[in-house]
Tab-separated table of N, CA, C and O and ligand atoms in Angstrom:
chain	number	residue	atom	x	y	z
J	1	MET	N	-8.185	-6.377	8.992
J	1	MET	CA	-7.668	-6.112	7.646
J	1	MET	C	-7.573	-4.606	7.418
J	1	MET	O	-8.468	-3.863	7.760
J	2	VAL	N	-6.492	-4.200	6.840
J	2	VAL	CA	-6.282	-2.789	6.566
J	2	VAL	C	-6.184	-2.590	5.056
J	2	VAL	O	-5.536	-3.369	4.369
J	3	VAL	N	-6.831	-1.585	4.573
J	3	VAL	CA	-6.773	-1.289	3.143
J	3	VAL	C	-5.971	-0.016	2.911
J	3	VAL	O	-6.239	1.018	3.516
J	4	TYR	N	-5.006	-0.127	2.053
J	4	TYR	CA	-4.236	1.035	1.644
J	4	TYR	C	-4.565	1.386	0.210
J	4	TYR	O	-5.136	0.589	-0.523
J	5	LYS	N	-4.136	2.559	-0.170
J	5	LYS	CA	-4.194	2.910	-1.581
J	5	LYS	C	-2.797	3.198	-2.059
J	5	LYS	O	-1.996	3.821	-1.370
J	6	CYS	N	-2.524	2.720	-3.265
J	6	CYS	CA	-1.221	2.988	-3.856
J	6	CYS	C	-1.136	4.460	-4.226
J	6	CYS	O	-2.029	4.997	-4.861
J	7	PHE	N	-0.041	5.067	-3.853
J	7	PHE	CA	0.127	6.482	-4.130
J	7	PHE	C	0.317	6.736	-5.619
J	7	PHE	O	-0.047	7.773	-6.152
J	8	LYS	N	0.879	5.767	-6.303
J	8	LYS	CA	1.187	5.939	-7.725
J	8	LYS	C	-0.016	5.651	-8.619
J	8	LYS	O	-0.403	6.466	-9.437
J	9	CYS	N	-0.576	4.452	-8.498
J	9	CYS	CA	-1.631	4.047	-9.431
J	9	CYS	C	-3.022	4.167	-8.826
J	9	CYS	O	-4.013	4.084	-9.543
J	10	GLY	N	-3.108	4.358	-7.531
J	10	GLY	CA	-4.400	4.612	-6.906
J	10	GLY	C	-5.249	3.384	-6.663
J	10	GLY	O	-6.395	3.484	-6.259
J	11	LYS	N	-4.682	2.194	-6.901
J	11	LYS	CA	-5.439	0.969	-6.664
J	11	LYS	C	-5.528	0.686	-5.174
J	11	LYS	O	-4.623	1.010	-4.411
J	12	LYS	N	-6.616	0.038	-4.811
J	12	LYS	CA	-6.752	-0.377	-3.426
J	12	LYS	C	-5.988	-1.667	-3.206
J	12	LYS	O	-6.066	-2.595	-3.997
J	13	ILE	N	-5.297	-1.716	-2.113
J	13	ILE	CA	-4.513	-2.893	-1.781
J	13	ILE	C	-4.764	-3.221	-0.324
J	13	ILE	O	-4.542	-2.376	0.545
J	14	ASN	N	-5.230	-4.404	-0.056
J	14	ASN	CA	-5.367	-4.754	1.353
J	14	ASN	C	-4.165	-5.558	1.809
J	14	ASN	O	-3.429	-6.145	1.011
J	15	THR	N	-3.960	-5.545	3.096
J	15	THR	CA	-2.736	-6.113	3.644
J	15	THR	C	-2.636	-7.615	3.407
J	15	THR	O	-1.551	-8.158	3.386
J	16	ASN	N	-3.755	-8.274	3.206
J	16	ASN	CA	-3.706	-9.707	2.906
J	16	ASN	C	-3.052	-9.960	1.552
J	16	ASN	O	-2.327	-10.929	1.365
J	17	ASP	N	-3.308	-9.091	0.612
J	17	ASP	CA	-2.727	-9.246	-0.723
J	17	ASP	C	-1.225	-8.997	-0.701
J	17	ASP	O	-0.471	-9.561	-1.480
J	18	LEU	N	-0.807	-8.119	0.155
J	18	LEU	CA	0.605	-7.763	0.184
J	18	LEU	C	1.470	-8.919	0.657
J	18	LEU	O	2.583	-9.083	0.210
J	19	ASP	N	0.953	-9.705	1.564
J	19	ASP	CA	1.692	-10.859	2.045
J	19	ASP	C	3.092	-10.487	2.528
J	19	ASP	O	4.097	-11.019	2.097
J	20	LYS	N	3.130	-9.500	3.382
J	20	LYS	CA	4.367	-9.053	4.038
J	20	LYS	C	5.340	-8.301	3.120
J	20	LYS	O	6.371	-7.856	3.555
J	21	ARG	N	5.032	-8.224	1.853
J	21	ARG	CA	5.875	-7.424	0.969
J	21	ARG	C	5.105	-6.177	0.593
J	21	ARG	O	4.125	-6.245	-0.116
J	22	PHE	N	5.548	-5.056	1.082
J	22	PHE	CA	4.817	-3.830	0.813
J	22	PHE	C	5.210	-3.240	-0.531
J	22	PHE	O	5.851	-2.208	-0.619
J	23	VAL	N	4.820	-3.982	-1.563
J	23	VAL	CA	5.032	-3.495	-2.925
J	23	VAL	C	3.711	-3.608	-3.665
J	23	VAL	O	3.060	-4.641	-3.620
J	24	CYS	N	3.345	-2.579	-4.356
J	24	CYS	CA	2.092	-2.606	-5.100
J	24	CYS	C	2.131	-3.704	-6.161
J	24	CYS	O	3.043	-3.741	-6.980
J	25	PRO	N	1.157	-4.620	-6.159
J	25	PRO	CA	1.131	-5.694	-7.155
J	25	PRO	C	0.816	-5.191	-8.566
J	25	PRO	O	0.988	-5.923	-9.531
J	26	TYR	N	0.385	-3.971	-8.680
J	26	TYR	CA	-0.007	-3.436	-9.983
J	26	TYR	C	1.117	-2.637	-10.638
J	26	TYR	O	1.357	-2.741	-11.832
J	27	CYS	N	1.806	-1.829	-9.856
J	27	CYS	CA	2.804	-0.947	-10.469
J	27	CYS	C	4.168	-1.029	-9.788
J	27	CYS	O	5.127	-0.440	-10.250
J	28	GLY	N	4.247	-1.756	-8.692
J	28	GLY	CA	5.542	-1.925	-8.039
J	28	GLY	C	5.932	-0.803	-7.099
J	28	GLY	O	7.018	-0.804	-6.543
J	29	SER	N	5.065	0.151	-6.924
J	29	SER	CA	5.358	1.255	-6.026
J	29	SER	C	5.415	0.784	-4.575
J	29	SER	O	4.739	-0.168	-4.194
J	30	LYS	N	6.221	1.469	-3.794
J	30	LYS	CA	6.310	1.120	-2.378
J	30	LYS	C	5.702	2.196	-1.497
J	30	LYS	O	5.891	2.207	-0.289
J	31	ILE	N	5.035	3.107	-2.099
J	31	ILE	CA	4.432	4.185	-1.330
J	31	ILE	C	2.924	4.019	-1.303
J	31	ILE	O	2.278	3.980	-2.343
J	32	PHE	N	2.386	3.895	-0.117
J	32	PHE	CA	0.956	3.738	0.050
J	32	PHE	C	0.439	4.774	1.027
J	32	PHE	O	1.198	5.363	1.780
J	33	TYR	N	-0.838	4.930	1.001
J	33	TYR	CA	-1.447	5.728	2.049
J	33	TYR	C	-2.772	5.116	2.446
J	33	TYR	O	-3.416	4.437	1.663
J	34	LYS	N	-3.138	5.384	3.660
J	34	LYS	CA	-4.472	5.012	4.079
J	34	LYS	C	-5.417	6.101	3.604
J	34	LYS	O	-5.144	7.277	3.807
J	35	PRO	N	-6.510	5.684	2.980
J	35	PRO	CA	-7.434	6.670	2.409
J	35	PRO	C	-7.867	7.752	3.379
J	35	PRO	O	-8.127	8.860	2.978
J	36	ARG	N	-7.929	7.465	4.651
J	36	ARG	CA	-8.412	8.460	5.601
J	36	ARG	C	-7.308	9.132	6.388
J	36	ARG	O	-7.559	9.981	7.226
J	37	THR	N	-6.063	8.739	6.148
J	37	THR	CA	-4.987	9.309	6.949
J	37	THR	C	-3.879	9.879	6.073
J	37	THR	O	-4.001	9.947	4.861
J	38	VAL	N	-2.803	10.221	6.680
J	38	VAL	CA	-1.706	10.851	5.959
J	38	VAL	C	-0.913	9.836	5.145
J	38	VAL	O	-0.977	8.629	5.378
J	39	ILE	N	-0.167	10.350	4.217
J	39	ILE	CA	0.688	9.503	3.389
J	39	ILE	C	1.749	8.827	4.253
J	39	ILE	O	2.325	9.427	5.143
J	40	LYS	N	1.974	7.578	3.940
J	40	LYS	CA	2.888	6.800	4.757
J	40	LYS	C	3.854	6.042	3.855
J	40	LYS	O	3.444	5.392	2.900
J	41	LYS	N	5.095	6.105	4.181
J	41	LYS	CA	6.070	5.328	3.429
J	41	LYS	C	6.354	4.033	4.178
J	41	LYS	O	6.560	4.027	5.379
J	42	LEU	N	6.376	2.963	3.409
J	42	LEU	CA	6.587	1.661	4.021
J	42	LEU	C	7.815	0.990	3.428
J	42	LEU	O	7.994	0.977	2.216
J	43	LYS	N	8.603	0.443	4.259
J	43	LYS	CA	9.812	-0.218	3.781
J	43	LYS	C	9.485	-1.593	3.213
J	43	LYS	O	8.659	-2.307	3.752
J	44	ALA	N	10.132	-1.938	2.149
J	44	ALA	CA	9.840	-3.198	1.477
J	44	ALA	C	10.770	-4.308	1.926
J	44	ALA	O	10.518	-5.470	1.700
J	45	ASP	N	11.805	-3.972	2.534
J	45	ASP	CA	12.764	-5.011	2.920
J	45	ASP	C	12.561	-5.404	4.366
J	45	ASP	O	12.604	-6.517	4.722
C	101	ZN	ZN1	0.365	0.870	-7.619
């Protein structure tokens, strides 16, 4: 399991919650980062 943080709202999101759609369930942002690594853009389609 991988945990990302939403770049916009800062909520933690794990990959199980995303269910293959990389969209923040809280704010709809598509930009996440891993707390320990660099910012990463993920495609939603
Ligand atoms: Zn968000």
